[in-house]
PDB file of C-alpha atoms in Angstrom:
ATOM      1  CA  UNK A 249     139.704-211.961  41.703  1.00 83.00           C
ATOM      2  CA  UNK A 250     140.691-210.151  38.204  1.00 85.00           C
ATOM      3  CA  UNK A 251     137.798-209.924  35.923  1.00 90.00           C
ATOM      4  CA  UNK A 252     138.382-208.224  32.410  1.00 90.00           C
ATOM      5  CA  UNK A 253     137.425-207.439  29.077  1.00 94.00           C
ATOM      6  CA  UNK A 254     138.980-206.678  25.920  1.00 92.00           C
ATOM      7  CA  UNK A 255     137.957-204.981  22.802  1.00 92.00           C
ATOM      8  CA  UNK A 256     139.799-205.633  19.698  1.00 91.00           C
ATOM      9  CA  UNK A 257     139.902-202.563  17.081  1.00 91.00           C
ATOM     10  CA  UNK A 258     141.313-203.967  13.466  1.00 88.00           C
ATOM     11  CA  UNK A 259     144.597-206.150  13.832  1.00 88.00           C
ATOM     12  CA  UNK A 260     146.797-203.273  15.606  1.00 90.00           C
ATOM     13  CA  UNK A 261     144.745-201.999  18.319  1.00 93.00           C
ATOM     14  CA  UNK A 262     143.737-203.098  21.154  1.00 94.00           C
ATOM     15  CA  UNK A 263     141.428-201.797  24.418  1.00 95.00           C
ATOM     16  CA  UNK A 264     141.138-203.559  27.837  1.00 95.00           C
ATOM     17  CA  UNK A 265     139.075-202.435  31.096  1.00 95.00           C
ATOM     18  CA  UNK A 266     139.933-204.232  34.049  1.00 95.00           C
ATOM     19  CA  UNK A 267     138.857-204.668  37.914  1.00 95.00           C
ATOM     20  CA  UNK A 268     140.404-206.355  40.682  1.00 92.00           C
ATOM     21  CA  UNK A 269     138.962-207.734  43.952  1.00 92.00           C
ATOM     22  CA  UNK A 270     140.607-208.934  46.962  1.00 88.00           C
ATOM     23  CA  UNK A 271     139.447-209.840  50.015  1.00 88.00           C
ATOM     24  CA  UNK A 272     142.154-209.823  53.004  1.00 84.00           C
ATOM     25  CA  UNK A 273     141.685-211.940  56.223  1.00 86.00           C
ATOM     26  CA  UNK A 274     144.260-211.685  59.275  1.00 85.00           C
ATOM     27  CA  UNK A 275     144.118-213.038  62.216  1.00 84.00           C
ATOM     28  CA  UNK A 276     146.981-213.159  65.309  1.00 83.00           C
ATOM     29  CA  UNK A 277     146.233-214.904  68.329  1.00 83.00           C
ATOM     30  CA  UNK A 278     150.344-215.289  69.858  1.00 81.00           C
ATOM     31  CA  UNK A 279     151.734-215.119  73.559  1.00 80.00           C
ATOM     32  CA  UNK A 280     154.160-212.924  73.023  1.00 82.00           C
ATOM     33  CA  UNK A 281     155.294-211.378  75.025  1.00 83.00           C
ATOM     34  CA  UNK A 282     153.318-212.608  78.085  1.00 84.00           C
ATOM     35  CA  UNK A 283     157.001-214.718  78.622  1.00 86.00           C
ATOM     36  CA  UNK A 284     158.929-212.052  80.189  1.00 88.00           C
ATOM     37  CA  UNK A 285     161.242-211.018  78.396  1.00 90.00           C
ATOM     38  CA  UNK A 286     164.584-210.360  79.887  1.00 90.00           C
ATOM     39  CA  UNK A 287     167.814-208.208  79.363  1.00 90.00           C
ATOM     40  CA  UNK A 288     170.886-208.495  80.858  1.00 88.00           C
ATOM     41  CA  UNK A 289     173.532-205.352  80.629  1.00 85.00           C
ATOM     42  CA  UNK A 290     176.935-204.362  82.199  1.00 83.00           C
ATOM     43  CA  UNK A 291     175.160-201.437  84.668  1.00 80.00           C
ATOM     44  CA  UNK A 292     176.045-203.689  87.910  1.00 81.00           C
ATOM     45  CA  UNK A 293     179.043-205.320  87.937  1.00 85.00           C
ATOM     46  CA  UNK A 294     180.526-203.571  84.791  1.00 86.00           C
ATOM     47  CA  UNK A 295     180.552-206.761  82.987  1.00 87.00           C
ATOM     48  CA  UNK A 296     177.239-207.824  81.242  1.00 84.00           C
ATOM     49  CA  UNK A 297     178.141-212.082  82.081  1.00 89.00           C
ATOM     50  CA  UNK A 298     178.895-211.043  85.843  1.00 89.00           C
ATOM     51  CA  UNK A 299     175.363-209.086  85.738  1.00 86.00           C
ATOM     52  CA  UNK A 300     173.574-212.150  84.047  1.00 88.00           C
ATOM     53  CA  UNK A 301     175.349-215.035  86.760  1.00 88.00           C
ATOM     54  CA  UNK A 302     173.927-212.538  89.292  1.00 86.00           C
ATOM     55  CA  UNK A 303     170.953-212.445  88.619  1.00 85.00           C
ATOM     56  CA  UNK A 304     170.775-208.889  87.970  1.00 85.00           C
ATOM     57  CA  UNK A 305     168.487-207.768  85.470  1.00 87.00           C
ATOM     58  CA  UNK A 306     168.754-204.428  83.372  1.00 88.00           C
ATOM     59  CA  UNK A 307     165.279-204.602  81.214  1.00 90.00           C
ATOM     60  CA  UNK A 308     162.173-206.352  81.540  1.00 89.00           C
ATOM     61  CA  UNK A 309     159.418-206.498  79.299  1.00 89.00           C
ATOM     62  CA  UNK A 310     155.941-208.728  79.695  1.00 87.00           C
ATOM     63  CA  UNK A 311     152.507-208.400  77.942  1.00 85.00           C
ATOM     64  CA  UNK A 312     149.301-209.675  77.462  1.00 84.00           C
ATOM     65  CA  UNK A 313     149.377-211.526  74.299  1.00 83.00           C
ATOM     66  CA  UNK A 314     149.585-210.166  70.885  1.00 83.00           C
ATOM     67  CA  UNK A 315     145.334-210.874  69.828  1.00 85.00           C
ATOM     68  CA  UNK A 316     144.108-209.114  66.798  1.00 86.00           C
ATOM     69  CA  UNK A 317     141.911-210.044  63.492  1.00 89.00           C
ATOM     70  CA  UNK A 318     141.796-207.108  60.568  1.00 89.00           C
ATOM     71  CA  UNK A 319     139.786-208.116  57.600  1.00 87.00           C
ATOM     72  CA  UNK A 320     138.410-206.168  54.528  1.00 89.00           C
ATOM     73  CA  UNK A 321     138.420-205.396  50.888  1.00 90.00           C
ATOM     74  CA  UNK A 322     140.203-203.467  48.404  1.00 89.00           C
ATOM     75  CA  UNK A 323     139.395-202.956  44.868  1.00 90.00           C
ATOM     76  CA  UNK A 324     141.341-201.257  41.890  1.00 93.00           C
ATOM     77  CA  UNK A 325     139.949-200.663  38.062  1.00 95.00           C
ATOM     78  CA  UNK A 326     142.341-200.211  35.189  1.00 95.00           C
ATOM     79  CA  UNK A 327     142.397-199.431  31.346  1.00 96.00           C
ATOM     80  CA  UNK A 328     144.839-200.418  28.998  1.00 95.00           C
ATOM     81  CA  UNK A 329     145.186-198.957  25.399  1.00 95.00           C
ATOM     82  CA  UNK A 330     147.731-201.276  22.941  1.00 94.00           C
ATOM     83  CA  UNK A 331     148.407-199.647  20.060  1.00 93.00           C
ATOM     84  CA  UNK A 332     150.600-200.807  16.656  1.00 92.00           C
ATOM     85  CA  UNK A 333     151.482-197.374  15.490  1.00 91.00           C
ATOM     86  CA  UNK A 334     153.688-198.920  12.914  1.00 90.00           C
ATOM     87  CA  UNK A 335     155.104-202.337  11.844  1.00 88.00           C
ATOM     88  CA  UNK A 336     157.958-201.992  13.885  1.00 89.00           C
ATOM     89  CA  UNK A 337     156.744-199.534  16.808  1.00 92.00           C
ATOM     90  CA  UNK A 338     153.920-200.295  19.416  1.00 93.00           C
ATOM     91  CA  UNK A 339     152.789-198.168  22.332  1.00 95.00           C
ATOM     92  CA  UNK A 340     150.998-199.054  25.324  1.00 95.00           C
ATOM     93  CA  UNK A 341     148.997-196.580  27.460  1.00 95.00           C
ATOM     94  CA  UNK A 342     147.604-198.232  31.325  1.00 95.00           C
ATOM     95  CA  UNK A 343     145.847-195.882  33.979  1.00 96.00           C
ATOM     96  CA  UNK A 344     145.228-197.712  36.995  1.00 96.00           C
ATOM     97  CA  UNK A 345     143.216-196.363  40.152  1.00 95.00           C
ATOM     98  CA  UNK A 346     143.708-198.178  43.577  1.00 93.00           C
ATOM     99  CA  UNK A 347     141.681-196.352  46.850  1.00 93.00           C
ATOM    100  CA  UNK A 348     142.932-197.734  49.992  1.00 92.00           C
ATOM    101  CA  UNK A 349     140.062-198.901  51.680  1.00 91.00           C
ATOM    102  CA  UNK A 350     141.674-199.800  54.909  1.00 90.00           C
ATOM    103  CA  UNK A 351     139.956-202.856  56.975  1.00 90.00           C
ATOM    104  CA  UNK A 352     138.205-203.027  60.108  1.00 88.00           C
ATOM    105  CA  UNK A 353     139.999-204.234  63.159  1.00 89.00           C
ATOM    106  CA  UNK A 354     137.720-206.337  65.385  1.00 87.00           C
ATOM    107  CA  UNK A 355     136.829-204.967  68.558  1.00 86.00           C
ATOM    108  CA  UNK A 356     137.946-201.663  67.470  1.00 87.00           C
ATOM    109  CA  UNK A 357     141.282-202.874  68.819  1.00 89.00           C
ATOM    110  CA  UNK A 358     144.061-200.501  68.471  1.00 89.00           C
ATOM    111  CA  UNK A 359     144.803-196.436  69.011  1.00 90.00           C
ATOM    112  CA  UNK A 360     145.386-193.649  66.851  1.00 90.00           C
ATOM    113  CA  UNK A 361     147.662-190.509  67.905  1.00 89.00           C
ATOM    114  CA  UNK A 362     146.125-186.901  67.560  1.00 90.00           C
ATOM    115  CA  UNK A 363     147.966-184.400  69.312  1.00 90.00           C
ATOM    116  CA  UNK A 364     145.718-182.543  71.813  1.00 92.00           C
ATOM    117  CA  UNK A 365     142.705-184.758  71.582  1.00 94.00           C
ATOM    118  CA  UNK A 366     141.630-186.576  74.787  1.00 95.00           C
ATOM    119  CA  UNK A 367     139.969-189.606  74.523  1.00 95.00           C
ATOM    120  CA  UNK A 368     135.571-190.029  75.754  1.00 95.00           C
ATOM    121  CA  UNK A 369     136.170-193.704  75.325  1.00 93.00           C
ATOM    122  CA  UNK A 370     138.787-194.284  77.982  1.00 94.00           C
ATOM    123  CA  UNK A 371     139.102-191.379  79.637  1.00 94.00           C
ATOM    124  CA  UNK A 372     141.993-192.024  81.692  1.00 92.00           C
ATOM    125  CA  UNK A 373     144.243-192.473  78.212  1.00 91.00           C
ATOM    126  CA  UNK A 374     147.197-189.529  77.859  1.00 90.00           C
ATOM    127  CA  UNK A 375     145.957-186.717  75.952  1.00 92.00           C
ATOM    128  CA  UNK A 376     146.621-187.520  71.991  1.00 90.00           C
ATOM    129  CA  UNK A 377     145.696-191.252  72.199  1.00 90.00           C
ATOM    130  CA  UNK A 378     142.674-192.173  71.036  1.00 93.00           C
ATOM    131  CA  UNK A 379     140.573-194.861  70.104  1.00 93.00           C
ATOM    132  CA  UNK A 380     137.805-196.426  68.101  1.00 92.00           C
ATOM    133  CA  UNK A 381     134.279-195.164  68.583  1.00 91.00           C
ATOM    134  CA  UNK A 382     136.189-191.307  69.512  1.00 94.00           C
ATOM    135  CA  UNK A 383     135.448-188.627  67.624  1.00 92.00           C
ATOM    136  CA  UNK A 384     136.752-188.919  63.891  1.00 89.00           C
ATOM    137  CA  UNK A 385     138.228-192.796  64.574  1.00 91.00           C
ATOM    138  CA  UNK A 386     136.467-195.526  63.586  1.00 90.00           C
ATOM    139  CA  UNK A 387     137.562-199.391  63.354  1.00 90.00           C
ATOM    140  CA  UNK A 388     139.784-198.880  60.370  1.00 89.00           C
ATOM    141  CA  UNK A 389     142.274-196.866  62.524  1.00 90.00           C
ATOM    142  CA  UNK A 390     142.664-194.575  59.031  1.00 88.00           C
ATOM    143  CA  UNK A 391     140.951-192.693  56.713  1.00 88.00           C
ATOM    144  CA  UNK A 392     139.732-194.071  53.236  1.00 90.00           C
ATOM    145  CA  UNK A 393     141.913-192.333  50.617  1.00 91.00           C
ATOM    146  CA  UNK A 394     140.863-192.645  46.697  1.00 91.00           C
ATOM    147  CA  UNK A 395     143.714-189.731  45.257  1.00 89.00           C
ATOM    148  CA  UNK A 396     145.943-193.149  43.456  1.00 93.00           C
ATOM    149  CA  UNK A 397     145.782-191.993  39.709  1.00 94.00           C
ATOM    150  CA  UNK A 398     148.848-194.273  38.220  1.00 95.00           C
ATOM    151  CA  UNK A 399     149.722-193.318  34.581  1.00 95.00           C
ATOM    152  CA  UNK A 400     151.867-195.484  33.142  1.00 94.00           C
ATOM    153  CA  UNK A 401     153.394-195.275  29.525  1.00 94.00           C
ATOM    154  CA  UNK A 402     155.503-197.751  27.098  1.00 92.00           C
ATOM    155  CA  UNK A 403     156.471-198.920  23.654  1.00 91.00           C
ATOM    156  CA  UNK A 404     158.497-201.270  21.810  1.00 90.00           C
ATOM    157  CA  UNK A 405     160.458-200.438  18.646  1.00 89.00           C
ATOM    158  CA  UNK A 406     162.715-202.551  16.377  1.00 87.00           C
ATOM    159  CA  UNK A 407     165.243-200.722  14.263  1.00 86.00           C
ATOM    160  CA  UNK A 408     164.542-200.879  10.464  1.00 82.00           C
ATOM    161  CA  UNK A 409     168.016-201.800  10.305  1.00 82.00           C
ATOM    162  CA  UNK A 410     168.298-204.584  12.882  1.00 79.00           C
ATOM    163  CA  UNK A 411     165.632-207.079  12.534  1.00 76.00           C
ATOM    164  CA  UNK A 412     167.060-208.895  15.365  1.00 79.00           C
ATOM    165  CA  UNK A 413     166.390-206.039  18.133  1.00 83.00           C
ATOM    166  CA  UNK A 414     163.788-204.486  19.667  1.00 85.00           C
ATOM    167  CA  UNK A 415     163.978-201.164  22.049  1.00 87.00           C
ATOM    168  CA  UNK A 416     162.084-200.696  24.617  1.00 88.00           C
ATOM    169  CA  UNK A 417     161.264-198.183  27.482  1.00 89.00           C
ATOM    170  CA  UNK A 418     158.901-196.905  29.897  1.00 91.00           C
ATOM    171  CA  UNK A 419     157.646-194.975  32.641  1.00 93.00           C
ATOM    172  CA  UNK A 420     154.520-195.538  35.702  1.00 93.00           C
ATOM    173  CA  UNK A 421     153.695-194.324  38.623  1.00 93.00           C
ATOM    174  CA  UNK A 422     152.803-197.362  40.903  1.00 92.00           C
ATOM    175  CA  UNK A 423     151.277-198.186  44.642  1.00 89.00           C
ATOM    176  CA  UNK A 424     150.468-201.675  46.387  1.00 83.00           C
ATOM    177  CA  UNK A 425     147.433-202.023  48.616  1.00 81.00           C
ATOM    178  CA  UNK A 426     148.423-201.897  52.594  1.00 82.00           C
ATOM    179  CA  UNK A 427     149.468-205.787  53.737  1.00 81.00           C
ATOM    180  CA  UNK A 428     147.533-206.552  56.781  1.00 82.00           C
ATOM    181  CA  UNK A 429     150.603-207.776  58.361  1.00 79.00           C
ATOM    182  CA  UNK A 430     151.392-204.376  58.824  1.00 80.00           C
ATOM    183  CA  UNK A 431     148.735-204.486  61.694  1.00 82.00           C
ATOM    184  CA  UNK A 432     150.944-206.993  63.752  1.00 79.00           C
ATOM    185  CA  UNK A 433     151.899-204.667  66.524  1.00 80.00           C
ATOM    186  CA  UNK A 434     148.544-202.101  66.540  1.00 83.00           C
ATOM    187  CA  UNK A 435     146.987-204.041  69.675  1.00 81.00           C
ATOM    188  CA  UNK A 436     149.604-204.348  71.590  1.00 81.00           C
ATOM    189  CA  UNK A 437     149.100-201.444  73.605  1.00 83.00           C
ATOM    190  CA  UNK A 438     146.368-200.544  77.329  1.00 85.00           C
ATOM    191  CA  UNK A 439     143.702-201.183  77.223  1.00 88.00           C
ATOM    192  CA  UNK A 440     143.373-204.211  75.203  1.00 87.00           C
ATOM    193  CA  UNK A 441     146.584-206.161  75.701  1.00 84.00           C
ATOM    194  CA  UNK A 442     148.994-203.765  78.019  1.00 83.00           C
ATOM    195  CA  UNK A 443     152.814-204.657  77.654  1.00 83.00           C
ATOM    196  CA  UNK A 444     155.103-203.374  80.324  1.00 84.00           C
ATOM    197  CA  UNK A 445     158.998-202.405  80.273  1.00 85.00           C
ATOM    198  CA  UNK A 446     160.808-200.928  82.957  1.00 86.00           C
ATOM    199  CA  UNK A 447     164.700-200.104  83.763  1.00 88.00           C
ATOM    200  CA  UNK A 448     166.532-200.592  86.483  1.00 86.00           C
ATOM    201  CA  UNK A 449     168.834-197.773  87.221  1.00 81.00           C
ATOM    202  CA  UNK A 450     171.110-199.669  90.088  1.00 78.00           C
ATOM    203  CA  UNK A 451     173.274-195.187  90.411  1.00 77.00           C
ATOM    204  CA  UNK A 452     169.585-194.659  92.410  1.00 76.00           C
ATOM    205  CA  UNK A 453     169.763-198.154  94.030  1.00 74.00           C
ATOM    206  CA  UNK A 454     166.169-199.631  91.616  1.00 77.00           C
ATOM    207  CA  UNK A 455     167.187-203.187  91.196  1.00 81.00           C
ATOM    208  CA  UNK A 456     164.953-205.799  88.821  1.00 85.00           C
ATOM    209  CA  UNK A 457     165.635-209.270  90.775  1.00 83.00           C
ATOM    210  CA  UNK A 458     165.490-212.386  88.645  1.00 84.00           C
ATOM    211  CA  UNK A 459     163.825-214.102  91.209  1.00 84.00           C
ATOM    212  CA  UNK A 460     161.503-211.741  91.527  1.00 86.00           C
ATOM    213  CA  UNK A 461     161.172-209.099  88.530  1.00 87.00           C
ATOM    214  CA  UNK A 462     157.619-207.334  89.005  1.00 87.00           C
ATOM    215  CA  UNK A 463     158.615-206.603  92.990  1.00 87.00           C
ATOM    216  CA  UNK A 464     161.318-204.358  91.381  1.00 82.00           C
ATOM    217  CA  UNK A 465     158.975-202.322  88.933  1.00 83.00           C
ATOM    218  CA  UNK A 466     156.997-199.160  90.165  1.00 80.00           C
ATOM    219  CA  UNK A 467     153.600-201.486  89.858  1.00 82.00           C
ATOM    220  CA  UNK A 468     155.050-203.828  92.828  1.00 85.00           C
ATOM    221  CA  UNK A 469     153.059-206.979  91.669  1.00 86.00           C
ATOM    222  CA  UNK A 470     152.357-209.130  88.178  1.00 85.00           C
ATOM    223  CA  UNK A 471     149.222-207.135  87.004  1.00 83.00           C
ATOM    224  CA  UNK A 472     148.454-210.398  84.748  1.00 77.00           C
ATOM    225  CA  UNK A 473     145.781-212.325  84.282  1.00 69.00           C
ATOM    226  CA  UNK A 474     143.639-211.204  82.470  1.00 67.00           C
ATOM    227  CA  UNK A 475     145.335-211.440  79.560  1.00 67.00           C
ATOM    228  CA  UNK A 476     144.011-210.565  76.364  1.00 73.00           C
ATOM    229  CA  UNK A 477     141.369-211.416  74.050  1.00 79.00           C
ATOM    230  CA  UNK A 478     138.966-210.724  70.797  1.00 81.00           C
ATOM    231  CA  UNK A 479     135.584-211.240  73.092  1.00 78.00           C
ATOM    232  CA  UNK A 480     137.493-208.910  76.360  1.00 78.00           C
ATOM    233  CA  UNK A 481     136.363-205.749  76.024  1.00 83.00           C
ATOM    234  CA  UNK A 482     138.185-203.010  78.526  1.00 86.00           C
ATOM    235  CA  UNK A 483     135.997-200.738  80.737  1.00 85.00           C
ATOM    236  CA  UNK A 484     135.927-197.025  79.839  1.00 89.00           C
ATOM    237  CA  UNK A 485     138.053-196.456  83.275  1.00 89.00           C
ATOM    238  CA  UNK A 486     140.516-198.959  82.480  1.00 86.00           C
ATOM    239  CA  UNK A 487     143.885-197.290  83.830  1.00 80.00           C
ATOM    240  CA  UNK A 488     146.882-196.389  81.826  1.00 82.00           C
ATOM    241  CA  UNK A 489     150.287-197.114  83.527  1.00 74.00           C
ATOM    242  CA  UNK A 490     152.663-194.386  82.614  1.00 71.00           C
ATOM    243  CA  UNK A 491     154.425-194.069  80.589  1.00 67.00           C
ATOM    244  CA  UNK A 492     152.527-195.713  77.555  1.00 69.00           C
ATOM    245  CA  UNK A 493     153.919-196.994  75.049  1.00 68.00           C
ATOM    246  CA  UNK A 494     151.502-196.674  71.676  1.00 71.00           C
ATOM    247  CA  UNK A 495     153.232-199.658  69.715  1.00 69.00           C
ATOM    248  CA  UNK A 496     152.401-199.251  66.428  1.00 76.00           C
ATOM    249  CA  UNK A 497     149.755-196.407  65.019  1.00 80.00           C
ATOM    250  CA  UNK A 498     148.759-194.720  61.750  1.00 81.00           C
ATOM    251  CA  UNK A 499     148.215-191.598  61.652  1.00 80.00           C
ATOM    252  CA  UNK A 500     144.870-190.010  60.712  1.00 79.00           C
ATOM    253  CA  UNK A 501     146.164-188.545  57.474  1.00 83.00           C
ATOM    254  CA  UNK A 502     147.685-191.801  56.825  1.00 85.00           C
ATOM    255  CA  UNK A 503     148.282-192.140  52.753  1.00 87.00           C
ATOM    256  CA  UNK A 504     149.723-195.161  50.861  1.00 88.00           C
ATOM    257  CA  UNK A 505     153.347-195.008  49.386  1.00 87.00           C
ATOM    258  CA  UNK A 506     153.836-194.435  45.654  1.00 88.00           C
ATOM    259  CA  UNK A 507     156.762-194.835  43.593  1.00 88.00           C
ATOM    260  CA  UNK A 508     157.525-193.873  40.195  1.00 84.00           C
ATOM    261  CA  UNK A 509     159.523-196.382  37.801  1.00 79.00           C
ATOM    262  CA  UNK A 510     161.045-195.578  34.770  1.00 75.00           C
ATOM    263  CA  UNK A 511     163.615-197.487  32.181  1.00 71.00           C
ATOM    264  CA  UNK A 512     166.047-195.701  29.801  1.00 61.00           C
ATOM    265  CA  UNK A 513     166.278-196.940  26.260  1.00 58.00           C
ATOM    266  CA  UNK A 514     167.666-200.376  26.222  1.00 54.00           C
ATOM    267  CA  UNK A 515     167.885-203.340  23.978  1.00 56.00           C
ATOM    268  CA  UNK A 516     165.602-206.552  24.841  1.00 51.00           C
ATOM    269  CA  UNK A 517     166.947-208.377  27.935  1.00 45.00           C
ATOM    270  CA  UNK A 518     165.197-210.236  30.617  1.00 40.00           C
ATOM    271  CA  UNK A 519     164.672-207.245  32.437  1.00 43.00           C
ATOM    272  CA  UNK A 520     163.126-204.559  29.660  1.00 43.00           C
ATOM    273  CA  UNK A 521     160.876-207.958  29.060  1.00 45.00           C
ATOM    274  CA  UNK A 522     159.575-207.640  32.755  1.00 46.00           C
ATOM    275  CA  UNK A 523     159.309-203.893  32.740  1.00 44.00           C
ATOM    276  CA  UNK A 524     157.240-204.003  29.712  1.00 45.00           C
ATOM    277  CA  UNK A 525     154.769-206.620  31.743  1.00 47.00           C
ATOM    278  CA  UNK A 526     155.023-203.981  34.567  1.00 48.00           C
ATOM    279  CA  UNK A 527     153.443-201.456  32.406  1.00 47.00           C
ATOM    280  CA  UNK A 528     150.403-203.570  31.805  1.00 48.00           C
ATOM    281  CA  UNK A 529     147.562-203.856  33.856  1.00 43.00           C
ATOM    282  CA  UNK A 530     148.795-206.783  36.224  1.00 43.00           C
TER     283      UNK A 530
END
């Protein structure tokens, strides 16, 4: 939602204040990769085909299912200042401000990596991975940042001496809110939906039969079902095969990207047309 007003000041001046809303719903609910998954490589026979027609498998992966919803808000406020300096010269002045209010992940599902910190909510997790309802983490798996001040400057000027052309240029400093598809991977990881991959290294005789793949991992048996869910909530001694992988996490200074976008001098095109809506509010 984009709500704004606009203040008119004569025929050449212009003011407009600005806020947009958006609410941001995402929800996964996939198998993958509770199919195993299943790599085939040259370490046996020397010849990846041979390896494959044996039966002989170099990597194996299998999970719990890929289960997560994120939803939130996210807000930004702008001002825009449109000035006619002159017949033939205009200037337009935008300062946006966009905090990243990151969303809540349901369940708390998903880890965050602090070097040294040990986590009280599951216990048995390697030192530096951490969870939801530790100390400093909450659902959000980040901190709520408000330091994105985008200035952004640009005019428009047609040559007394070519009615035909107008110049234009300009210069911002821009950032997009975070995409909640960026949270695809954070719950795949123990205790909420474990995923395993192991190696066979056939130089120490550790085979991964096709037949049989888990009998050929260190765990010795499928360690599935359960499999995951929204409404399964681990125990606090839930175990932690090692090593773990952590998937995908943010870290807890975690900041959004911005860029900074300029044009040189240029005569109207296509493109100086779109940069000039660029430097407006939207």
């Amino acid at each position: 939602m984009t709500e704004a007003v606009t203040r008119q000041f004569g025929q050449h001046h212009s003011v407009t204040l600005g806020v947009d809303v958006n609410r941001q719903f995402a929800q996964e609910s996939a198998d993958y990769p509770s199919v195993p998954i299943l790599k085939f490589s040259n370490r046996y026979t020397g010849f990846g085909l041979a390896d494959f027609l044996l039966g002989d498998v170099y990597q194996f992966t299998q999970g719990a299912g890929e289960i997560i919803s994120v939803k939130g808000w996210q807000f930004g406020l702008y001002a825009q200042d449109q000035y006619q300096l002159r017949p033939n010269l205009t200037v337009n002045l935008v300062v946006r401000w966009d905090p990243n209010t990151p969303p809540a992940s349901v369940g708390g599902r998903g880890s965050v990596f602090v070097p040294g910190q040990q986590s009280t909510r599951f216990p048995n997790a390697p030192r530096g991975m951490v969870f939801p309802g530790d100390t400093g983490i909450t659902d959000a798996l980040m901190p709520t940042t408000y330091g994105y001040v985008e200035p952004r400057i640009g005019f428009s000027w047609q040559p007394f001496f070519s009615k035909g052309t107008a110049v234009r240029s300009g210069f911002g400093i821009f950032t997009a809110p975070l995409r909640y598809s960026q949270y695809n991977h954070i719950a795949d990881i123990a205790p909420f939906s474990p995923t395993f991959t192991f190696y066979a290294n056939p130089s120490l005789g550790q085979n991964i039969p096709l037949s049989d793949p888990w009998s050929g991992t260190p765990l010795g048996t499928i360690p599935f079902p359960p499999f995951a869910s929204l409404k399964t909530k681990p125990a606090s001694n839930s175990t932690f095969q090692m090593p773990v992988t952590l998937g995908q996490v943010f870290a807890p200074n975690f900041r959004l990207g911005m860029i900074r976008f300029s044009t040189k001098m240029s005569p109207a095109s296509t493109q100086t047309a779109r940069t000039m809506a660029l430097l407006k509010s939207c």
